[in-house]
Amino acid sequence: MNELIRQRTERTEWFRHDRFGMFIHWGIYAIPARGEWVRSFERMSDQDYQTYVDEFNPERYDPKAWAKAAKDAGMTYTVLTAKHHDGFCLFDSKHTTYKSTNTPCGRDLVREFLDAFREEGLKVGLYFSLIDWHHPDFPAYGDRIHPMRDDESFRRDPERFDAYLDDMHAQVRELLTGYGKLDIMWFDFSYDDMRGEKWRATELMTMIREFQPQIIVDNRLEASGEEGGSIYSRTPSFFSGDFASPEQIIPPQGITDEDGRPIPWEACMTLNNNWGYAANDHAYKSAKTVIRKLVECVSKNGNLLLNVGPDAKGEIPRRSLSVLTEVGAWMRRNGESIYGCGEAGLDKPEWGRYTRKGDKLYAHIFEESVGPVNLSGLGGQVKKARLLEDGSELFVSRPWNAKLYPNDEFFNFAQPEHFTYPLPDELDTVVEITLDDPHGKSGSQGRP
């Protein structure tokens, strides 16, 4: 095995077990409340945006409440935007004046966040943008996404780009050396020719491995939500990252490299339609959708990083908390089918999805069956079946009308077995199936 891949496998062991995390996009953009790209979309100048910087004072910011909400939702790790594309830092960087400690807020919000989430026993990560629309040496005029892309007075000297990189690397160093052990460094993002060594990526990754060798890093030093980078190849680069990061999409077949080897991955997804707080965005995903998308990720050997966007006062929106509460109630009953689980090595069933952990197969039933539930290809392999949420026994049997399906097994929620019964949980009814043959030798080896 390639040494980089071997090290990646070791570093991501906890990540591949934990499966469910919280993403938090928060910053100055919560005040205009039109999403985190508001500066770019509306082509705001520094002067326009400064109005919001001057009034940034989230007096209701309580990271302990955020941490409790994440833990209660069944999330085990979290990632906060320490610096987004606007260049504003939520930490007390010595390499810029553009930071939370220089606003009416006057607080190192990252330090408070890390302390609170660690206290809850959650793993912690920081998002850091490789882009900086505030820095005077970052390309502006002619750049595809910079707010001042059409203003010739913002034409920059390309020879000064290294000065920007010096500052950017120095800020990453501050986070790695001044804030304790971090579990994730989540970079965002590469585009056009701004990728890989344009960021002095080998130098940056060498520094990361020197100060925090255990930390896992996403793939966006050379990729974005659109492209995957060399982590998808059989010869990944030194800075290819430890996990892939598809954005707002769940890969149809999970993610593997050119040799079919599974790649650790995490779908990052918004709870409504924006990453940062957007006051008029009420298109929230239901708890049912979140649960089923989490199950889909796990069934394909992936994670779900679900985003919330706190408001200008520092509170997670009530609608977000309501969804998280419902997801958390389901996770308390059914988390065993998520944590430590992955692909089942079976074809996707018509009624839902499978996840698997050793000899335990978890049937996630989304759709009511007519008569008994069919376990295709598992004939003679099912030792017992229990409803996961309460451990109650289910009826495993060979129904009289299944003679034509000798390779299948069946179970039912009650007797008689040919009747139709309502699902115990309309969000996702999970049945824990103990297999006689933990390797599934008689079962199909298809993909979800």
XYZ file of C-alpha atoms in Angstrom:
448
model
C 0.000 0.000 0.000
C 1.192 3.517 -0.820
C 2.687 5.022 2.375
C 0.575 8.178 2.087
C -2.562 6.044 1.823
C -1.498 3.932 4.803
C -0.977 7.036 6.953
C -4.281 8.466 5.755
C -6.058 5.266 6.778
C -4.574 5.452 10.285
C -5.361 9.141 10.775
C -8.975 8.793 9.641
C -9.908 5.803 11.819
C -11.954 7.941 14.234
C -13.456 9.935 11.374
C -14.690 6.821 9.593
C -16.234 5.650 12.862
C -17.953 8.864 13.965
C -19.832 9.597 10.714
C -21.822 12.712 11.775
C -20.529 16.232 12.355
C -21.637 19.856 12.580
C -20.352 22.559 10.235
C -20.707 26.140 11.482
C -20.488 29.077 9.066
C -20.422 32.290 11.047
C -18.878 35.698 10.670
C -19.491 39.315 9.659
C -21.816 38.172 6.861
C -24.413 37.208 9.498
C -25.256 40.929 9.825
C -26.345 41.605 6.224
C -27.862 38.100 6.541
C -27.782 37.270 2.836
C -25.306 34.398 2.938
C -21.547 34.130 3.311
C -20.816 35.138 -0.317
C -22.638 38.473 -0.006
C -19.467 40.524 -0.629
C -18.767 38.721 -3.895
C -22.349 38.501 -5.152
C -23.077 42.179 -4.441
C -19.548 43.372 -5.312
C -19.160 45.156 -1.992
C -16.024 47.203 -1.439
C -14.036 47.057 1.802
C -15.661 50.361 2.745
C -19.174 48.976 2.144
C -18.410 45.904 4.235
C -16.697 47.872 7.001
C -20.100 49.075 8.188
C -20.840 45.539 9.336
C -17.376 45.017 10.816
C -17.808 48.137 12.947
C -21.016 46.809 14.505
C -20.071 43.167 14.969
C -20.996 42.334 18.553
C -22.696 38.940 19.001
C -23.699 39.430 22.624
C -25.718 36.173 22.706
C -22.804 34.027 21.531
C -22.746 31.030 23.846
C -20.550 28.259 22.417
C -21.545 25.970 25.287
C -25.122 26.080 23.980
C -23.861 25.321 20.467
C -21.830 22.382 21.769
C -24.793 20.981 23.672
C -26.998 21.257 20.573
C -24.415 19.385 18.494
C -23.959 16.632 21.063
C -27.699 16.251 21.621
C -28.147 15.876 17.847
C -25.797 12.877 17.881
C -22.904 14.741 16.259
C -19.436 13.795 17.461
C -17.248 16.422 15.795
C -17.556 19.989 14.552
C -15.870 22.489 12.234
C -16.064 26.281 12.668
C -15.125 28.940 10.115
C -12.079 30.534 11.752
C -11.655 32.652 8.619
C -13.908 32.791 5.554
C -13.298 34.309 2.113
C -13.929 37.835 3.373
C -10.663 37.545 5.324
C -12.209 38.373 8.700
C -10.764 36.260 11.522
C -12.783 34.992 14.463
C -9.495 34.497 16.311
C -6.902 36.905 17.671
C -4.371 36.688 14.841
C -1.186 38.708 15.191
C -0.919 38.911 11.405
C -3.974 41.054 10.731
C -6.066 43.757 12.366
C -9.136 42.374 10.610
C -10.393 40.229 13.494
C -13.078 39.837 16.129
C -10.917 41.228 18.932
C -10.797 44.586 17.081
C -14.584 44.959 16.894
C -17.120 45.832 19.600
C -17.177 42.046 20.218
C -13.619 42.151 21.596
C -13.424 38.358 22.018
C -11.392 35.500 20.590
C -14.418 33.558 19.394
C -12.420 30.570 18.146
C -10.782 29.985 21.521
C -14.165 30.071 23.283
C -15.597 27.704 20.674
C -12.779 25.171 21.077
C -12.965 25.246 24.874
C -16.731 24.690 24.888
C -16.807 21.841 22.371
C -13.879 20.029 23.942
C -15.644 20.269 27.297
C -18.607 18.403 25.759
C -16.240 15.677 24.568
C -16.578 16.571 20.881
C -13.721 16.556 18.395
C -12.924 19.983 16.976
C -11.926 21.332 13.615
C -11.348 24.718 12.033
C -12.264 25.895 8.553
C -9.735 28.247 6.986
C -10.195 29.955 3.638
C -7.222 29.997 1.292
C -8.874 33.043 -0.261
C -8.847 36.515 1.285
C -10.834 39.350 -0.287
C -9.531 41.821 2.289
C -5.787 41.276 1.909
C -4.090 43.906 -0.311
C -1.884 41.325 -2.059
C -4.590 38.814 -2.980
C -5.586 38.958 -6.698
C -8.638 41.158 -7.182
C -9.230 42.688 -10.621
C -9.724 39.917 -13.164
C -10.195 37.202 -10.548
C -13.361 35.213 -11.168
C -14.890 35.628 -7.707
C -13.276 38.635 -5.981
C -15.772 41.402 -5.114
C -13.600 43.915 -7.000
C -13.101 41.692 -10.056
C -14.418 44.372 -12.453
C -12.658 47.378 -10.908
C -9.363 48.172 -12.652
C -8.176 50.248 -9.727
C -7.798 46.914 -7.877
C -5.266 45.512 -10.335
C -2.622 43.800 -8.164
C 1.088 43.207 -8.654
C 1.452 39.409 -9.068
C 4.924 39.635 -7.565
C 3.254 40.499 -4.256
C 1.292 37.237 -4.047
C 4.048 35.623 -1.981
C 3.536 38.313 0.645
C -0.077 37.179 0.890
C 1.010 33.543 1.191
C 3.450 34.449 3.965
C 0.582 35.941 5.968
C -1.792 33.088 5.168
C 0.724 30.435 6.239
C 1.485 32.413 9.394
C -2.183 32.431 10.373
C -2.452 28.670 9.883
C 0.642 28.317 12.065
C -1.074 30.379 14.780
C -4.060 28.042 14.786
C -1.861 24.946 14.884
C 0.391 26.173 17.693
C -1.775 28.443 19.837
C -5.110 26.651 20.231
C -4.315 23.162 21.461
C -4.930 19.853 19.695
C -7.122 20.140 16.616
C -8.742 17.150 14.963
C -9.531 18.648 11.545
C -8.133 21.409 9.353
C -10.744 22.176 6.710
C -9.314 24.314 3.872
C -11.500 25.999 1.271
C -10.944 26.186 -1.706
C -8.962 25.853 -4.948
C -10.189 27.134 -8.310
C -8.864 27.869 -11.815
C -5.045 28.143 -11.494
C -5.310 28.863 -7.752
C -4.533 25.351 -6.548
C -1.786 23.097 -5.253
C 1.633 24.714 -5.292
C 0.060 28.084 -6.043
C -0.676 28.000 -2.298
C 2.836 26.601 -1.590
C 0.901 23.493 -0.609
C 3.876 21.204 0.079
C 5.332 23.765 2.453
C 1.953 24.266 4.135
C 1.283 20.553 4.564
C 4.815 19.973 5.882
C 4.147 22.559 8.569
C 0.812 20.964 9.438
C 2.366 17.509 9.801
C 5.196 18.934 11.904
C 2.995 20.651 14.474
C -0.047 18.338 14.527
C 0.774 15.024 12.810
C -2.523 13.448 13.907
C -4.766 16.122 12.359
C -6.835 15.214 9.298
C -7.026 17.616 6.374
C -9.579 17.860 3.575
C -8.665 17.682 -0.129
C -9.183 21.333 -1.051
C -5.579 22.470 -1.240
C -5.932 21.199 -4.800
C -9.677 20.719 -5.166
C -13.071 22.280 -4.543
C -16.672 21.167 -4.285
C -16.569 20.764 -8.081
C -13.349 18.764 -8.463
C -11.772 16.057 -6.336
C -8.031 16.368 -6.857
C -5.389 13.634 -6.747
C -6.885 11.939 -3.679
C -9.022 10.146 -6.283
C -5.936 8.736 -8.031
C -3.685 5.783 -7.218
C -0.799 8.199 -6.613
C -2.148 11.033 -4.437
C 0.032 14.073 -3.876
C 1.601 14.875 -0.519
C -1.046 17.587 -0.037
C -3.986 15.614 -1.458
C -5.602 15.464 1.983
C -7.061 12.741 4.156
C -10.663 12.867 2.968
C -12.704 14.012 -0.017
C -15.318 16.717 0.474
C -18.235 16.582 -1.984
C -20.441 19.628 -1.444
C -24.249 19.672 -1.502
C -24.275 16.273 -3.198
C -23.989 12.641 -2.132
C -21.877 10.620 -4.586
C -24.042 8.040 -6.380
C -21.656 5.146 -5.594
C -19.613 6.470 -2.697
C -15.973 7.381 -3.445
C -13.080 5.140 -4.466
C -9.733 5.768 -6.125
C -8.659 4.500 -9.562
C -7.995 1.051 -8.109
C -11.391 0.803 -6.443
C -9.955 1.410 -2.960
C -12.422 3.292 -0.684
C -11.490 6.911 0.031
C -12.614 8.520 3.302
C -15.186 11.150 2.425
C -17.628 13.582 3.932
C -20.582 15.258 2.240
C -20.882 18.824 3.514
C -24.463 19.999 3.316
C -26.537 22.995 4.385
C -29.600 22.662 6.570
C -31.432 25.211 4.419
C -30.056 26.742 1.176
C -27.252 28.914 2.586
C -24.084 28.281 4.558
C -24.012 31.608 6.369
C -27.106 33.044 8.062
C -29.737 34.206 5.569
C -32.754 35.782 7.271
C -35.172 35.055 4.422
C -34.090 31.484 3.748
C -36.800 29.299 5.250
C -36.217 26.254 3.013
C -35.133 23.974 5.834
C -34.611 20.277 5.313
C -36.826 18.129 7.493
C -35.445 15.809 10.151
C -36.571 12.922 7.951
C -34.448 14.194 5.073
C -31.406 14.753 7.287
C -31.676 11.272 8.823
C -32.109 9.545 5.491
C -29.249 11.479 3.901
C -27.014 10.586 6.849
C -27.956 6.929 6.374
C -27.227 7.203 2.648
C -23.763 8.599 3.352
C -22.943 5.847 5.847
C -24.285 3.169 3.478
C -21.661 4.399 0.986
C -18.791 4.541 3.540
C -19.126 8.301 3.999
C -19.837 10.972 6.613
C -22.300 13.844 6.771
C -21.126 17.290 7.889
C -24.353 19.234 8.416
C -24.159 23.020 8.521
C -25.833 25.612 10.715
C -25.457 29.367 10.262
C -25.780 31.323 13.530
C -27.249 34.826 13.331
C -25.630 38.193 14.011
C -26.416 37.907 17.720
C -24.597 34.583 17.935
C -27.556 32.195 18.161
C -28.297 29.140 16.061
C -31.716 29.765 14.443
C -34.682 28.168 16.189
C -35.690 26.261 13.043
C -32.234 24.707 12.885
C -32.375 23.701 16.542
C -35.819 22.174 16.071
C -34.577 19.926 13.266
C -31.436 18.992 15.231
C -33.544 18.065 18.265
C -35.649 15.663 16.205
C -32.562 14.155 14.565
C -30.994 13.735 18.005
C -34.020 11.868 19.342
C -33.721 9.399 16.449
C -29.952 9.071 16.942
C -30.380 8.210 20.624
C -32.576 5.286 19.608
C -30.729 4.226 16.474
C -27.158 5.549 16.634
C -25.720 2.025 16.661
C -26.694 1.786 12.987
C -24.554 4.876 12.211
C -21.453 4.951 14.440
C -18.782 2.524 13.287
C -20.911 1.399 10.355
C -20.324 1.448 6.619
C -21.219 -0.179 3.348
C -22.997 -3.542 3.657
C -21.695 -5.226 0.513
C -25.268 -5.838 -0.626
C -27.428 -4.377 -3.353
C -29.590 -1.452 -2.265
C -32.974 -2.850 -1.172
C -36.172 -1.444 -2.655
C -37.520 -0.408 0.754
C -34.546 1.651 1.980
C -30.839 1.129 2.708
C -28.424 -1.079 4.607
C -25.558 -0.147 6.900
C -23.279 -2.725 8.469
C -20.880 -3.328 11.346
C -19.322 -6.814 11.495
C -22.050 -9.444 11.784
C -24.678 -6.782 12.456
C -26.630 -5.693 9.415
C -28.928 -2.683 9.851
C -31.993 -2.471 7.660
C -33.149 1.149 7.363
C -36.732 0.843 6.228
C -38.159 3.961 4.602
C -41.098 2.418 2.800
C -43.885 0.189 4.088
C -43.947 -3.332 2.740
C -46.881 -5.357 1.499
C -46.601 -8.405 3.708
C -43.179 -9.450 5.057
C -40.018 -7.445 4.382
C -37.772 -9.129 1.816
C -34.048 -9.523 2.543
C -32.850 -10.342 -0.943
C -29.977 -12.827 -1.167
C -29.840 -13.504 2.576
C -31.646 -16.832 2.666
C -30.334 -19.005 5.513
C -28.017 -16.270 6.827
C -30.266 -14.455 9.320
C -29.846 -15.590 12.898
C -32.241 -13.090 14.460
C -33.844 -9.695 13.920
C -34.631 -7.015 16.497
C -36.152 -3.563 16.286
C -33.118 -1.442 17.138
C -34.912 1.297 19.054
C -36.249 -1.002 21.765
C -34.654 -4.422 21.158
C -37.990 -6.151 20.570
C -37.977 -9.426 18.655
C -39.229 -9.545 15.072
C -40.510 -12.570 13.203
C -37.965 -14.135 10.831
C -39.714 -16.734 8.710
C -40.249 -18.408 5.367
C -43.762 -17.214 4.459
C -46.048 -19.597 2.573
C -46.145 -17.345 -0.491
C -42.331 -17.003 -0.888
C -41.623 -20.430 -2.361
C -40.329 -18.846 -5.586
C -37.635 -16.935 -3.669
C -35.433 -19.594 -2.005
C -32.371 -17.302 -1.810
C -34.191 -14.613 0.184
C -35.033 -14.235 3.849
C -38.045 -12.425 5.301
C -39.129 -10.760 8.526
C -42.273 -9.140 9.745
C -43.283 -6.739 12.532
C -46.202 -8.866 13.770
C -48.331 -11.891 12.968
C -49.921 -13.041 10.743
C -46.954 -12.576 8.456
C -48.903 -11.861 5.260
C -50.600 -8.774 6.738
C -49.304 -5.244 6.253
C -48.305 -3.322 9.381
C -47.417 0.357 9.818
C -43.735 1.151 10.319
C -42.849 1.842 13.963
C -40.896 4.979 12.936
C -41.912 6.874 9.825
C -38.596 8.765 9.781
C -36.543 5.573 9.455
C -37.373 2.251 11.086
C -34.132 0.415 11.840
C -33.984 -3.355 12.216
C -30.814 -4.927 13.601
C -30.145 -8.222 11.841
C -27.606 -10.639 13.254
C -26.075 -12.751 10.520
C -24.946 -16.365 10.830
C -22.441 -15.657 8.066
C -20.754 -12.324 8.914
C -18.940 -12.279 5.563
C -22.150 -12.558 3.576
C -20.726 -15.249 1.277
C -24.138 -16.150 -0.039
C -25.263 -12.556 -0.498
C -24.973 -10.173 -3.426
C -21.841 -8.050 -3.467
C -23.364 -5.037 -5.207
C -23.025 -1.375 -4.285
C -25.652 0.984 -2.879
